[in-house]
Amino acid sequence: MAQKIVAGNWKMNLNLNDAKALVQNVNQQNKREDVTVMMFPPALFVADVAAESNGIKVGTQNFYFEEKGAFTGEVAIDQIRSVGGEIALIGHSERRSIFGESDALLKQKVDAAVSAGFDFIFCCGEPLEIREAGTQEEYVKAQLEAALFHLPKEAVQDVVIAYEPVWAIGTGKTATSDQAEEMHAAIRSWIVDSYDQDTAEKVSILYGGSCNENNAKELFSCPNVDGGLIGGASLKADAFCAIIDSF
Ligand code: PEP
């Protein structure tokens, strides 16, 4: 069975004091042991947030695929691990669109994480014009085939996928539960086609895009939605804990 996961992507928000207060508040309020909670603070704060994590899985929003060297401004998997980080996002739409990360680069990151035995959430999702053209399934399938589905079955079964329609991220415009379920079911069926049923059932598929304490219950009740990757609503402990409690 796929794990239930609620993950907070803090993006470039909060200072160190706010970050520590947020993880402490979530720890105080959250009583759900059946839900894996993850936090992705700015890389600078991973050590401090991990020190307070108390079971929350802490990681970075990005990393570079090389082990070390002259890559100014980047962080490597081993460095993330050395401060208590256990996981990273790969291919968030903001990395793809603002920083120009290509499928080829994301594939190198996926391979680096797998060979280091480092967990990751692979993000995918279509922009508005693709949704309007009705070709979102082909688009998302191509993203997965380009950077993820080359992995062997043993690696893919540990992967978490986040489906995040770009038009829903930070816009307050959530996908309906029908739209989310339709894409999540399609993603699971492609895993069956590329691997097998058993593998597909182990992969957690998260929804992301203006998910909040008011709509999480309906989204999480969809059979193929195993949780959420949460941006804005992960910055407030009450809202984030209410989302965790929506299962
Ligand atoms: C995200 O950035 O991954 C995200 C889902 O953001 P928001 O919840 O703010 O739409």
GROMACS .gro file of C-alpha atoms and ligand atoms in nm:
model
  257
    1MET     CA    1   0.000   0.000   0.000
    2ALA     CA    2   0.116   0.352  -0.081
    3GLN     CA    3   0.207   0.566   0.220
    4LYS     CA    4  -0.020   0.858   0.311
    5ILE     CA    5   0.194   1.171   0.288
    6VAL     CA    6   0.148   1.541   0.354
    7ALA     CA    7   0.452   1.745   0.249
    8GLY     CA    8   0.507   2.119   0.293
    9ASN     CA    9   0.705   2.311   0.031
   10TRP     CA   10   0.803   2.635   0.202
   11LYS     CA   11   0.964   2.777  -0.113
   12MET     CA   12   1.167   3.097  -0.046
   13ASN     CA   13   0.964   3.195   0.261
   14LEU     CA   14   1.029   3.238   0.636
   15ASN     CA   15   1.340   3.333   0.828
   16LEU     CA   16   1.520   3.102   1.071
   17ASN     CA   17   1.308   3.194   1.375
   18ASP     CA   18   0.983   3.149   1.180
   19ALA     CA   19   1.108   2.818   1.043
   20LYS     CA   20   1.190   2.679   1.387
   21ALA     CA   21   0.859   2.803   1.530
   22LEU     CA   22   0.666   2.638   1.245
   23VAL     CA   23   0.822   2.294   1.288
   24GLN     CA   24   0.777   2.316   1.666
   25ASN     CA   25   0.410   2.415   1.633
   26VAL     CA   26   0.338   2.138   1.384
   27ASN     CA   27   0.503   1.888   1.619
   28GLN     CA   28   0.291   2.006   1.909
   29GLN     CA   29  -0.036   1.985   1.717
   30ASN     CA   30   0.009   1.684   1.494
   31LYS     CA   31  -0.107   1.357   1.645
   32ARG     CA   32  -0.137   1.149   1.327
   33GLU     CA   33   0.103   0.857   1.326
   34ASP     CA   34  -0.049   0.703   1.013
   35VAL     CA   35   0.050   0.999   0.794
   36THR     CA   36   0.411   1.065   0.690
   37VAL     CA   37   0.474   1.437   0.728
   38MET     CA   38   0.750   1.603   0.528
   39MET     CA   39   0.888   1.957   0.524
   40PHE     CA   40   1.095   2.125   0.256
   41PRO     CA   41   1.237   2.446   0.402
   42PRO     CA   42   1.496   2.661   0.224
   43ALA     CA   43   1.820   2.455   0.219
   44LEU     CA   44   1.980   2.701   0.457
   45PHE     CA   45   1.741   2.597   0.735
   46VAL     CA   46   1.740   2.220   0.686
   47ALA     CA   47   1.980   2.157   0.977
   48ASP     CA   48   1.775   2.361   1.222
   49VAL     CA   49   1.441   2.222   1.108
   50ALA     CA   50   1.578   1.866   1.109
   51ALA     CA   51   1.704   1.919   1.466
   52GLU     CA   52   1.341   1.980   1.570
   53SER     CA   53   1.188   1.726   1.336
   54ASN     CA   54   1.067   1.461   1.581
   55GLY     CA   55   0.964   1.218   1.308
   56ILE     CA   56   0.894   1.472   1.036
   57LYS     CA   57   1.098   1.395   0.726
   58VAL     CA   58   1.294   1.707   0.629
   59GLY     CA   59   1.454   1.776   0.292
   60THR     CA   60   1.547   2.030   0.029
   61GLN     CA   61   1.350   2.180  -0.257
   62ASN     CA   62   1.634   2.108  -0.498
   63PHE     CA   63   1.989   1.970  -0.530
   64TYR     CA   64   2.254   1.925  -0.798
   65PHE     CA   65   2.338   1.584  -0.941
   66GLU     CA   66   2.717   1.610  -0.911
   67GLU     CA   67   2.884   1.485  -0.592
   68LYS     CA   68   3.097   1.797  -0.537
   69GLY     CA   69   3.302   2.059  -0.718
   70ALA     CA   70   3.284   2.397  -0.887
   71PHE     CA   71   2.905   2.443  -0.900
   72THR     CA   72   2.853   2.779  -0.733
   73GLY     CA   73   2.527   2.810  -0.545
   74GLU     CA   74   2.434   2.443  -0.564
   75VAL     CA   75   2.405   2.175  -0.293
   76ALA     CA   76   2.489   1.805  -0.321
   77ILE     CA   77   2.304   1.506  -0.177
   78ASP     CA   78   2.586   1.423   0.064
   79GLN     CA   79   2.578   1.780   0.198
   80ILE     CA   80   2.202   1.762   0.252
   81ARG     CA   81   2.245   1.432   0.435
   82SER     CA   82   2.523   1.571   0.650
   83VAL     CA   83   2.282   1.825   0.806
   84GLY     CA   84   1.997   1.579   0.859
   85GLY     CA   85   1.809   1.611   0.528
   86GLU     CA   86   1.657   1.284   0.409
   87ILE     CA   87   1.472   1.371   0.090
   88ALA     CA   88   1.447   1.630  -0.189
   89LEU     CA   89   1.202   1.757  -0.446
   90ILE     CA   90   1.295   1.701  -0.810
   91GLY     CA   91   1.138   1.892  -1.097
   92HIS     CA   92   0.908   2.133  -0.916
   93SER     CA   93   0.734   2.343  -1.182
   94GLU     CA   94   0.906   2.658  -1.053
   95ARG     CA   95   1.245   2.490  -1.108
   96ARG     CA   96   1.134   2.390  -1.457
   97SER     CA   97   0.982   2.722  -1.563
   98ILE     CA   98   1.184   2.988  -1.376
   99PHE     CA   99   1.523   2.813  -1.367
  100GLY     CA  100   1.492   2.631  -1.697
  101GLU     CA  101   1.542   2.278  -1.565
  102SER     CA  102   1.499   2.036  -1.854
  103ASP     CA  103   1.381   1.675  -1.859
  104ALA     CA  104   1.742   1.573  -1.933
  105LEU     CA  105   1.870   1.752  -1.621
  106LEU     CA  106   1.590   1.607  -1.408
  107LYS     CA  107   1.679   1.259  -1.528
  108GLN     CA  108   2.038   1.318  -1.410
  109LYS     CA  109   1.904   1.426  -1.070
  110VAL     CA  110   1.680   1.119  -1.050
  111ASP     CA  111   1.976   0.894  -1.132
  112ALA     CA  112   2.200   1.069  -0.878
  113ALA     CA  113   1.938   1.027  -0.604
  114VAL     CA  114   1.879   0.660  -0.686
  115SER     CA  115   2.248   0.578  -0.693
  116ALA     CA  116   2.298   0.756  -0.358
  117GLY     CA  117   1.993   0.580  -0.210
  118PHE     CA  118   1.838   0.920  -0.143
  119ASP     CA  119   1.460   0.964  -0.138
  120PHE     CA  120   1.285   1.215  -0.361
  121ILE     CA  121   0.947   1.344  -0.471
  122PHE     CA  122   0.928   1.374  -0.848
  123CYS     CA  123   0.699   1.662  -0.954
  124CYS     CA  124   0.505   1.674  -1.278
  125GLY     CA  125   0.209   1.867  -1.413
  126GLU     CA  126   0.079   2.057  -1.712
  127PRO     CA  127   0.058   2.434  -1.774
  128LEU     CA  128  -0.275   2.604  -1.841
  129GLU     CA  129  -0.252   2.603  -2.221
  130ILE     CA  130  -0.204   2.225  -2.222
  131ARG     CA  131  -0.505   2.176  -1.991
  132GLU     CA  132  -0.710   2.402  -2.218
  133ALA     CA  133  -0.603   2.199  -2.521
  134GLY     CA  134  -0.708   1.880  -2.340
  135THR     CA  135  -0.368   1.713  -2.386
  136GLN     CA  136  -0.267   1.704  -2.018
  137GLU     CA  137  -0.236   1.325  -1.999
  138GLU     CA  138   0.006   1.304  -2.293
  139TYR     CA  139   0.205   1.594  -2.146
  140VAL     CA  140   0.241   1.444  -1.797
  141LYS     CA  141   0.312   1.097  -1.935
  142ALA     CA  142   0.594   1.244  -2.145
  143GLN     CA  143   0.742   1.413  -1.835
  144LEU     CA  144   0.742   1.081  -1.649
  145GLU     CA  145   0.880   0.886  -1.943
  146ALA     CA  146   1.158   1.140  -1.995
  147ALA     CA  147   1.298   1.139  -1.644
  148LEU     CA  148   1.152   0.859  -1.431
  149PHE     CA  149   1.027   0.552  -1.614
  150HIS     CA  150   1.376   0.443  -1.719
  151LEU     CA  151   1.435   0.336  -1.356
  152PRO     CA  152   1.424  -0.030  -1.264
  153LYS     CA  153   1.123  -0.154  -1.073
  154GLU     CA  154   1.311  -0.179  -0.738
  155ALA     CA  155   1.388   0.193  -0.757
  156VAL     CA  156   1.053   0.313  -0.887
  157GLN     CA  157   0.852   0.147  -0.612
  158ASP     CA  158   1.014   0.379  -0.354
  159VAL     CA  159   0.946   0.695  -0.552
  160VAL     CA  160   0.684   0.952  -0.455
  161ILE     CA  161   0.522   1.138  -0.744
  162ALA     CA  162   0.353   1.477  -0.702
  163TYR     CA  163   0.103   1.574  -0.968
  164GLU     CA  164   0.087   1.953  -0.963
  165PRO     CA  165  -0.108   2.121  -1.242
  166VAL     CA  166   0.087   2.443  -1.294
  167TRP     CA  167  -0.232   2.647  -1.332
  168ALA     CA  168  -0.331   2.549  -0.977
  169ILE     CA  169   0.000   2.629  -0.803
  170GLY     CA  170  -0.021   2.942  -0.590
  171THR     CA  171  -0.328   3.061  -0.781
  172GLY     CA  172  -0.604   2.961  -0.539
  173LYS     CA  173  -0.751   2.765  -0.831
  174THR     CA  174  -0.753   2.402  -0.719
  175ALA     CA  175  -0.809   2.111  -0.955
  176THR     CA  176  -1.145   1.951  -0.882
  177SER     CA  177  -1.129   1.613  -0.714
  178ASP     CA  178  -1.247   1.460  -1.044
  179GLN     CA  179  -0.963   1.626  -1.236
  180ALA     CA  180  -0.709   1.514  -0.973
  181GLU     CA  181  -0.841   1.158  -0.957
  182GLU     CA  182  -0.846   1.129  -1.336
  183MET     CA  183  -0.477   1.222  -1.364
  184HIS     CA  184  -0.371   1.019  -1.060
  185ALA     CA  185  -0.547   0.711  -1.194
  186ALA     CA  186  -0.378   0.765  -1.530
  187ILE     CA  187  -0.036   0.795  -1.365
  188ARG     CA  188  -0.095   0.473  -1.172
  189SER     CA  189  -0.204   0.295  -1.489
  190TRP     CA  190   0.117   0.404  -1.668
  191ILE     CA  191   0.318   0.257  -1.379
  192VAL     CA  192   0.124  -0.069  -1.426
  193ASP     CA  193   0.201  -0.059  -1.799
  194SER     CA  194   0.572   0.017  -1.752
  195TYR     CA  195   0.621  -0.207  -1.447
  196ASP     CA  196   0.336  -0.399  -1.280
  197GLN     CA  197   0.035  -0.369  -1.050
  198ASP     CA  198   0.231  -0.439  -0.732
  199THR     CA  199   0.480  -0.160  -0.809
  200ALA     CA  200   0.200   0.083  -0.896
  201GLU     CA  201   0.027   0.019  -0.565
  202LYS     CA  202   0.344   0.104  -0.371
  203VAL     CA  203   0.401   0.446  -0.532
  204SER     CA  204   0.246   0.737  -0.341
  205ILE     CA  205   0.094   0.992  -0.576
  206LEU     CA  206   0.041   1.334  -0.416
  207TYR     CA  207  -0.173   1.620  -0.541
  208GLY     CA  208  -0.033   1.974  -0.532
  209GLY     CA  209  -0.186   2.306  -0.631
  210SER     CA  210  -0.376   2.534  -0.390
  211CYS     CA  211  -0.456   2.242  -0.163
  212ASN     CA  212  -0.566   2.377   0.175
  213GLU     CA  213  -0.755   2.291   0.492
  214ASN     CA  214  -1.090   2.343   0.314
  215ASN     CA  215  -1.041   2.123   0.010
  216ALA     CA  216  -0.794   1.858   0.134
  217LYS     CA  217  -1.061   1.620   0.265
  218GLU     CA  218  -1.235   1.593  -0.070
  219LEU     CA  219  -0.907   1.558  -0.262
  220PHE     CA  220  -0.767   1.298  -0.021
  221SER     CA  221  -1.085   1.092  -0.040
  222CYS     CA  222  -1.008   1.012  -0.407
  223PRO     CA  223  -0.888   0.652  -0.434
  224ASN     CA  224  -0.566   0.739  -0.618
  225VAL     CA  225  -0.474   1.051  -0.419
  226ASP     CA  226  -0.230   0.945  -0.147
  227GLY     CA  227  -0.175   1.290  -0.001
  228GLY     CA  228  -0.061   1.638  -0.089
  229LEU     CA  229   0.236   1.859  -0.166
  230ILE     CA  230   0.135   2.186  -0.006
  231GLY     CA  231   0.282   2.531  -0.073
  232GLY     CA  232   0.111   2.836   0.078
  233ALA     CA  233  -0.098   2.644   0.332
  234SER     CA  234   0.212   2.470   0.472
  235LEU     CA  235   0.341   2.799   0.615
  236LYS     CA  236   0.085   2.808   0.896
  237ALA     CA  237   0.089   2.528   1.153
  238ASP     CA  238  -0.291   2.528   1.204
  239ALA     CA  239  -0.368   2.497   0.834
  240PHE     CA  240  -0.095   2.239   0.772
  241CYS     CA  241  -0.210   2.024   1.065
  242ALA     CA  242  -0.572   2.050   0.951
  243ILE     CA  243  -0.460   1.920   0.611
  244ILE     CA  244  -0.279   1.629   0.778
  245ASP     CA  245  -0.599   1.559   0.973
  246SER     CA  246  -0.803   1.554   0.652
  247PHE     CA  247  -0.722   1.187   0.599
  248PEP     C1  248   0.371   2.389  -0.456
  248PEP     O1  249   0.445   2.482  -0.473
  248PEP     O2  250   0.418   2.274  -0.461
  248PEP     C2  251   0.230   2.416  -0.430
  248PEP     C3  252   0.146   2.317  -0.441
  248PEP     O3  253   0.196   2.544  -0.396
  248PEP     P1  254   0.050   2.597  -0.349
  248PEP     O4  255  -0.004   2.497  -0.250
  248PEP     O5  256   0.077   2.730  -0.285
  248PEP     O6  257  -0.034   2.605  -0.470
   0.00000   0.00000   0.00000
